[in-house]
Amino acid sequence: MENETEVTQFILLGLSSDPWIQPVLFIIFLLIYLITLFGNTILILAIRVDPHLHIPMYVFLSHLAFLDIAFSSVTLPKMLENFLMERKGISVQSCFTQVFFVMCLSVGEGLLLSVMAYDRYTAICHPLHYMVIMSKQACALLVYSALFTGFLYALLNTLLLTALHFCGPNVIHHFSCEAPQLFQLSCSNTLRNQMVIFTLGSLLGMGALLITLASYVHIIHAILRIQLREGKYKAFSTCTSHVTIVVLYYGTIFFRYLKPSSKESPNQEMAPSIVYFIVTPMLNPIIYSLRNQEVKRAVLNMMYTKLKNDNV
């Protein structure tokens, strides 16, 4: 090991090496990034400005929008930079930092989605006690617990990652740094790293998924007992946006990590990652704005007020 060269930089091959396609991809993903920033920022501002949205459901939604901004900002700026660079390098330290934030934000978002499911369960199944159960203190505790758990998970795995030795090769067939790809490049034994990621990731992921599923089992049971059709529709409409986002979140994760890897076609490996890292953060505010009438009304009122003030 003493005679081997220590890797100081990784090469991200990205989506394409064709110099004619890369400018087109740069424009496409720049637009996606701008839409993500704009949509989630508008959502956060609308929730903050409209007093009717100062309830736990929308407080959680504003934190989800913030996580989407942070999540896309971890990978997309470097991806856009590499589209314009001839040598698509990233330092080892920057790569580890990217891995840390990807793990932290992805686990935090999964746990936050389970918190949002529990919030809907409380609102529909225990409406009289909703504001007592979901007090400001309880909401803050749930949000910060989800984020802190993601932080601890990412910190542990990143510290274990820094203990690995990289002596070449240094080419990553992806547009971002992910722990499984780094394990393949390491000269060290990565069994401990893989076991920690798999064990803790499975526990956290399955725990969050079970909370979400259990919440919706009770929600569906409660909705079916409602006699009025309008009441059923109103109760179900408050959940459809969240269900759509949960399906997108877990669907891409399961497809990405449970599908057998294909060394012959690495582009197939990147397709679910593009949906997970890039498309989903862009779609989340659109889904909530289109499917939730209160959010749509708040966004339109805020934009109307802004235009009216600019014209005065």
Coordinates of C-alpha atoms in Angstrom, one line a residue:
M1 CA 0.0 0.0 0.0
E2 CA 2.9 2.4 0.6
N3 CA 4.0 2.2 -3.0
E4 CA 0.5 3.0 -4.4
T5 CA -0.5 6.5 -5.4
E6 CA -3.2 8.2 -3.3
V7 CA -6.1 9.5 -5.3
T8 CA -6.7 13.2 -4.8
Q9 CA -9.4 13.7 -7.4
F10 CA -12.3 11.7 -8.9
I11 CA -13.6 12.0 -12.5
L12 CA -17.3 12.3 -13.0
L13 CA -18.2 11.0 -16.4
G14 CA -21.7 12.5 -16.2
L15 CA -24.5 11.8 -18.6
S16 CA -22.7 12.1 -21.9
S17 CA -19.1 12.7 -23.2
D18 CA -20.4 14.1 -26.6
P19 CA -19.3 17.7 -26.9
W20 CA -22.3 18.5 -29.0
I21 CA -24.9 17.2 -26.6
Q22 CA -23.4 18.7 -23.4
P23 CA -24.4 22.3 -24.1
V24 CA -28.0 21.1 -24.7
L25 CA -27.9 19.1 -21.5
F26 CA -26.5 22.2 -19.7
I27 CA -29.5 24.3 -20.8
I28 CA -32.0 21.6 -19.9
F29 CA -30.7 21.0 -16.4
L30 CA -30.1 24.7 -15.8
L31 CA -33.8 25.3 -16.5
I32 CA -34.8 22.4 -14.3
Y33 CA -32.6 23.8 -11.5
L34 CA -34.1 27.3 -11.9
I35 CA -37.6 25.9 -11.9
T36 CA -36.8 23.9 -8.7
L37 CA -35.4 27.0 -7.0
F38 CA -38.3 29.2 -8.1
G39 CA -41.1 26.7 -7.4
N40 CA -39.9 25.8 -3.9
T41 CA -39.1 29.3 -2.9
I42 CA -42.5 30.5 -4.0
L43 CA -44.1 27.7 -2.0
I44 CA -42.1 28.7 1.1
L45 CA -43.0 32.4 0.8
A46 CA -46.6 31.7 0.1
I47 CA -46.9 29.6 3.3
R48 CA -45.0 32.2 5.3
V49 CA -47.1 35.1 4.0
D50 CA -50.6 33.5 4.1
P51 CA -51.9 33.3 7.8
H52 CA -54.4 30.6 6.7
L53 CA -51.4 28.2 6.0
H54 CA -49.8 28.7 9.4
I55 CA -50.9 25.2 10.5
P56 CA -48.7 22.1 11.0
M57 CA -49.5 20.5 7.5
Y58 CA -48.1 23.5 5.7
V59 CA -45.2 24.1 8.2
F60 CA -44.0 20.6 7.3
L61 CA -44.5 21.4 3.6
S62 CA -42.3 24.5 3.8
H63 CA -39.5 22.4 5.4
L64 CA -40.0 19.8 2.6
A65 CA -39.6 22.6 0.0
F66 CA -36.4 23.8 1.8
L67 CA -35.0 20.2 1.7
D68 CA -35.8 20.0 -2.0
I69 CA -33.8 23.2 -2.6
A70 CA -30.9 22.0 -0.6
F71 CA -31.0 18.5 -2.2
S72 CA -30.9 19.7 -5.8
S73 CA -28.2 22.3 -4.9
V74 CA -25.9 19.5 -3.7
T75 CA -25.6 17.9 -7.1
L76 CA -26.9 20.1 -9.8
P77 CA -24.4 23.0 -9.7
K78 CA -21.4 20.6 -10.0
M79 CA -23.2 18.7 -12.7
L80 CA -23.8 22.0 -14.6
E81 CA -20.2 23.0 -14.2
N82 CA -19.0 19.7 -15.6
F83 CA -21.1 20.1 -18.7
L84 CA -18.9 23.2 -19.5
M85 CA -15.5 21.7 -18.4
E86 CA -13.3 19.5 -20.5
R87 CA -11.9 17.6 -17.5
K88 CA -14.8 16.8 -15.2
G89 CA -13.0 16.4 -11.9
I90 CA -14.1 16.7 -8.3
S91 CA -11.7 16.6 -5.3
V92 CA -11.9 13.7 -2.8
Q93 CA -12.9 16.1 -0.1
S94 CA -15.7 17.7 -2.2
C95 CA -16.9 14.2 -3.2
F96 CA -17.1 13.1 0.5
T97 CA -19.0 16.4 1.3
Q98 CA -21.5 15.7 -1.5
V99 CA -22.0 12.1 -0.2
F100 CA -22.6 13.5 3.3
F101 CA -25.3 16.0 2.2
V102 CA -27.0 13.5 -0.1
M103 CA -27.3 11.0 2.8
C104 CA -28.3 13.7 5.3
L105 CA -31.0 15.3 3.1
S106 CA -32.4 12.0 1.7
V107 CA -32.8 10.4 5.1
G108 CA -34.2 13.7 6.5
E109 CA -36.7 13.9 3.7
G110 CA -37.9 10.3 4.1
L111 CA -38.5 10.8 7.8
L112 CA -40.2 14.2 7.2
L113 CA -42.6 12.5 4.7
S114 CA -43.5 10.0 7.5
V115 CA -44.1 12.9 9.9
M116 CA -46.4 14.5 7.3
A117 CA -48.3 11.2 7.0
Y118 CA -48.7 11.1 10.8
D119 CA -49.9 14.7 10.7
R120 CA -52.6 13.8 8.2
Y121 CA -53.6 10.8 10.3
T122 CA -54.0 13.0 13.4
A123 CA -56.0 15.6 11.4
I124 CA -58.4 13.1 9.9
C125 CA -58.7 10.5 12.7
H126 CA -58.4 12.8 15.7
P127 CA -59.6 16.2 14.5
L128 CA -60.8 17.4 17.9
H129 CA -57.3 16.9 19.5
Y130 CA -55.3 17.9 16.4
M131 CA -54.0 21.2 17.5
V132 CA -53.2 19.8 21.0
I133 CA -51.3 16.8 19.6
M134 CA -49.6 18.8 16.8
S135 CA -48.6 21.8 18.9
K136 CA -45.8 24.1 17.8
Q137 CA -43.4 22.4 20.2
A138 CA -44.4 19.0 18.8
C139 CA -44.0 20.1 15.2
A140 CA -40.6 21.6 15.9
L141 CA -39.5 18.4 17.7
L142 CA -40.6 16.2 14.9
V143 CA -38.9 18.2 12.2
Y144 CA -35.6 18.7 14.0
S145 CA -35.6 15.0 15.0
A146 CA -35.9 14.0 11.4
L147 CA -33.2 16.3 10.3
F148 CA -30.9 15.4 13.2
T149 CA -31.3 11.7 12.5
G150 CA -30.3 12.3 8.9
F151 CA -27.3 14.3 10.1
L152 CA -26.1 11.5 12.4
Y153 CA -26.6 8.8 9.7
A154 CA -24.7 10.9 7.2
L155 CA -21.9 11.8 9.7
L156 CA -21.3 8.1 10.7
N157 CA -21.2 6.9 7.1
T158 CA -19.0 9.8 5.9
L159 CA -16.5 9.2 8.7
L160 CA -16.3 5.5 7.8
L161 CA -15.9 6.6 4.1
T162 CA -12.9 8.9 4.9
A163 CA -11.1 5.9 6.5
L164 CA -11.0 4.1 3.1
H165 CA -8.0 4.1 0.9
F166 CA -8.2 5.1 -2.8
C167 CA -5.3 4.3 -5.0
G168 CA -7.0 4.1 -8.4
P169 CA -8.9 3.9 -10.6
N170 CA -10.7 7.3 -10.0
V171 CA -13.4 7.3 -12.7
I172 CA -17.1 7.5 -11.5
H173 CA -19.7 6.5 -14.1
H174 CA -22.2 9.0 -12.7
F175 CA -23.0 12.7 -12.5
S176 CA -22.6 12.8 -8.7
C177 CA -20.7 11.1 -5.9
E178 CA -22.6 8.2 -4.2
A179 CA -21.2 5.9 -1.6
P180 CA -21.8 2.6 -3.5
Q181 CA -19.7 3.9 -6.5
L182 CA -16.9 5.0 -4.2
F183 CA -16.8 1.5 -2.6
Q184 CA -16.1 0.1 -6.0
L185 CA -13.1 2.4 -6.4
S186 CA -11.6 1.8 -3.0
C187 CA -8.5 -0.4 -2.4
S188 CA -9.7 -1.1 1.2
N189 CA -12.1 -3.6 2.5
T190 CA -15.5 -1.9 2.3
L191 CA -17.6 -4.6 4.0
R192 CA -18.0 -2.6 7.2
N193 CA -19.1 0.5 5.3
Q194 CA -21.6 -1.5 3.3
M195 CA -23.0 -3.2 6.3
V196 CA -23.5 0.1 8.2
I197 CA -25.2 1.8 5.2
F198 CA -27.4 -1.2 4.5
T199 CA -28.4 -1.9 8.1
L200 CA -29.0 1.6 9.3
G201 CA -30.5 2.7 5.9
S202 CA -32.9 -0.3 5.9
L203 CA -34.0 0.4 9.5
L204 CA -34.6 4.1 8.9
G205 CA -36.2 3.6 5.5
M206 CA -38.4 0.7 6.6
G207 CA -39.3 2.5 9.8
A208 CA -40.3 5.7 7.9
L209 CA -42.2 3.7 5.3
L210 CA -44.1 1.6 8.0
I211 CA -45.2 4.8 9.8
T212 CA -46.4 6.2 6.5
L213 CA -48.3 3.0 5.6
A214 CA -49.8 2.6 9.0
S215 CA -51.0 6.2 9.0
Y216 CA -52.7 5.8 5.6
V217 CA -54.3 2.5 6.6
H218 CA -56.0 4.4 9.5
I219 CA -56.8 7.3 7.2
I220 CA -58.5 5.2 4.6
H221 CA -60.4 3.4 7.3
A222 CA -61.6 6.7 8.7
I223 CA -62.5 8.1 5.3
L224 CA -64.6 5.0 4.5
R225 CA -66.7 5.6 7.6
I226 CA -67.6 9.2 6.5
Q227 CA -71.2 9.2 5.3
L228 CA -71.2 12.3 3.1
R229 CA -69.5 12.1 -0.3
E230 CA -68.3 15.7 0.0
G231 CA -66.7 14.9 3.4
K232 CA -64.9 11.9 1.9
Y233 CA -63.6 13.9 -1.0
K234 CA -62.4 16.8 1.2
A235 CA -60.6 14.4 3.6
F236 CA -59.0 12.4 0.7
S237 CA -58.0 15.6 -1.2
T238 CA -55.8 16.7 1.7
C239 CA -53.7 13.5 1.2
T240 CA -53.4 13.1 -2.5
S241 CA -50.5 15.4 -3.0
H242 CA -48.5 13.8 -0.2
V243 CA -49.3 10.3 -1.5
T244 CA -48.0 11.3 -4.9
I245 CA -44.7 12.6 -3.4
V246 CA -44.3 9.5 -1.2
V247 CA -44.7 7.2 -4.3
L248 CA -42.1 9.2 -6.2
Y249 CA -39.7 9.2 -3.3
Y250 CA -39.9 5.5 -2.5
G251 CA -40.5 4.3 -6.1
T252 CA -37.2 5.8 -7.3
I253 CA -35.3 4.6 -4.2
F254 CA -36.5 1.0 -4.6
F255 CA -35.8 1.1 -8.4
R256 CA -32.4 2.5 -7.8
Y257 CA -31.1 0.3 -5.0
L258 CA -33.1 -2.9 -5.3
K259 CA -32.6 -3.3 -9.1
P260 CA -29.6 -5.5 -10.0
S261 CA -26.7 -3.3 -11.1
S262 CA -25.7 -3.3 -14.7
K263 CA -22.0 -2.7 -15.4
E264 CA -22.6 -3.0 -19.2
S265 CA -25.1 -0.1 -19.3
P266 CA -24.3 2.5 -16.5
N267 CA -26.7 5.0 -18.1
Q268 CA -29.6 2.8 -16.9
E269 CA -28.2 3.2 -13.4
M270 CA -28.4 7.0 -13.7
A271 CA -32.0 7.2 -14.9
P272 CA -33.6 6.6 -11.5
S273 CA -30.9 8.9 -9.9
I274 CA -31.9 11.7 -12.3
V275 CA -35.6 11.3 -11.2
Y276 CA -34.6 11.1 -7.5
F277 CA -32.0 13.9 -7.4
I278 CA -33.3 16.3 -10.0
V279 CA -36.8 15.7 -11.2
T280 CA -38.6 15.0 -7.9
P281 CA -37.4 18.3 -6.2
M282 CA -38.8 20.1 -9.2
L283 CA -42.1 18.3 -9.2
N284 CA -42.9 18.5 -5.5
P285 CA -44.0 22.2 -5.4
I286 CA -45.9 21.7 -8.7
I287 CA -47.8 18.7 -7.3
Y288 CA -48.8 20.6 -4.2
S289 CA -49.7 23.8 -6.1
L290 CA -51.9 21.9 -8.6
R291 CA -53.6 19.4 -6.2
N292 CA -54.0 21.5 -3.1
Q293 CA -56.5 24.4 -3.5
E294 CA -55.3 26.3 -0.4
V295 CA -51.7 26.3 -1.6
K296 CA -52.8 27.3 -5.1
R297 CA -54.9 30.1 -3.8
A298 CA -52.1 31.3 -1.5
V299 CA -49.5 31.3 -4.4
L300 CA -51.9 33.2 -6.7
N301 CA -52.8 35.8 -4.0
M302 CA -49.1 36.4 -3.3
M303 CA -48.3 36.8 -7.0
Y304 CA -51.3 39.1 -7.5
T305 CA -50.3 41.2 -4.5
K306 CA -46.8 41.5 -5.7
L307 CA -47.9 42.5 -9.2
K308 CA -50.3 45.0 -7.8
N309 CA -47.7 46.6 -5.6
D310 CA -45.2 46.8 -8.5
N311 CA -47.8 48.7 -10.6
V312 CA -48.7 51.2 -7.9

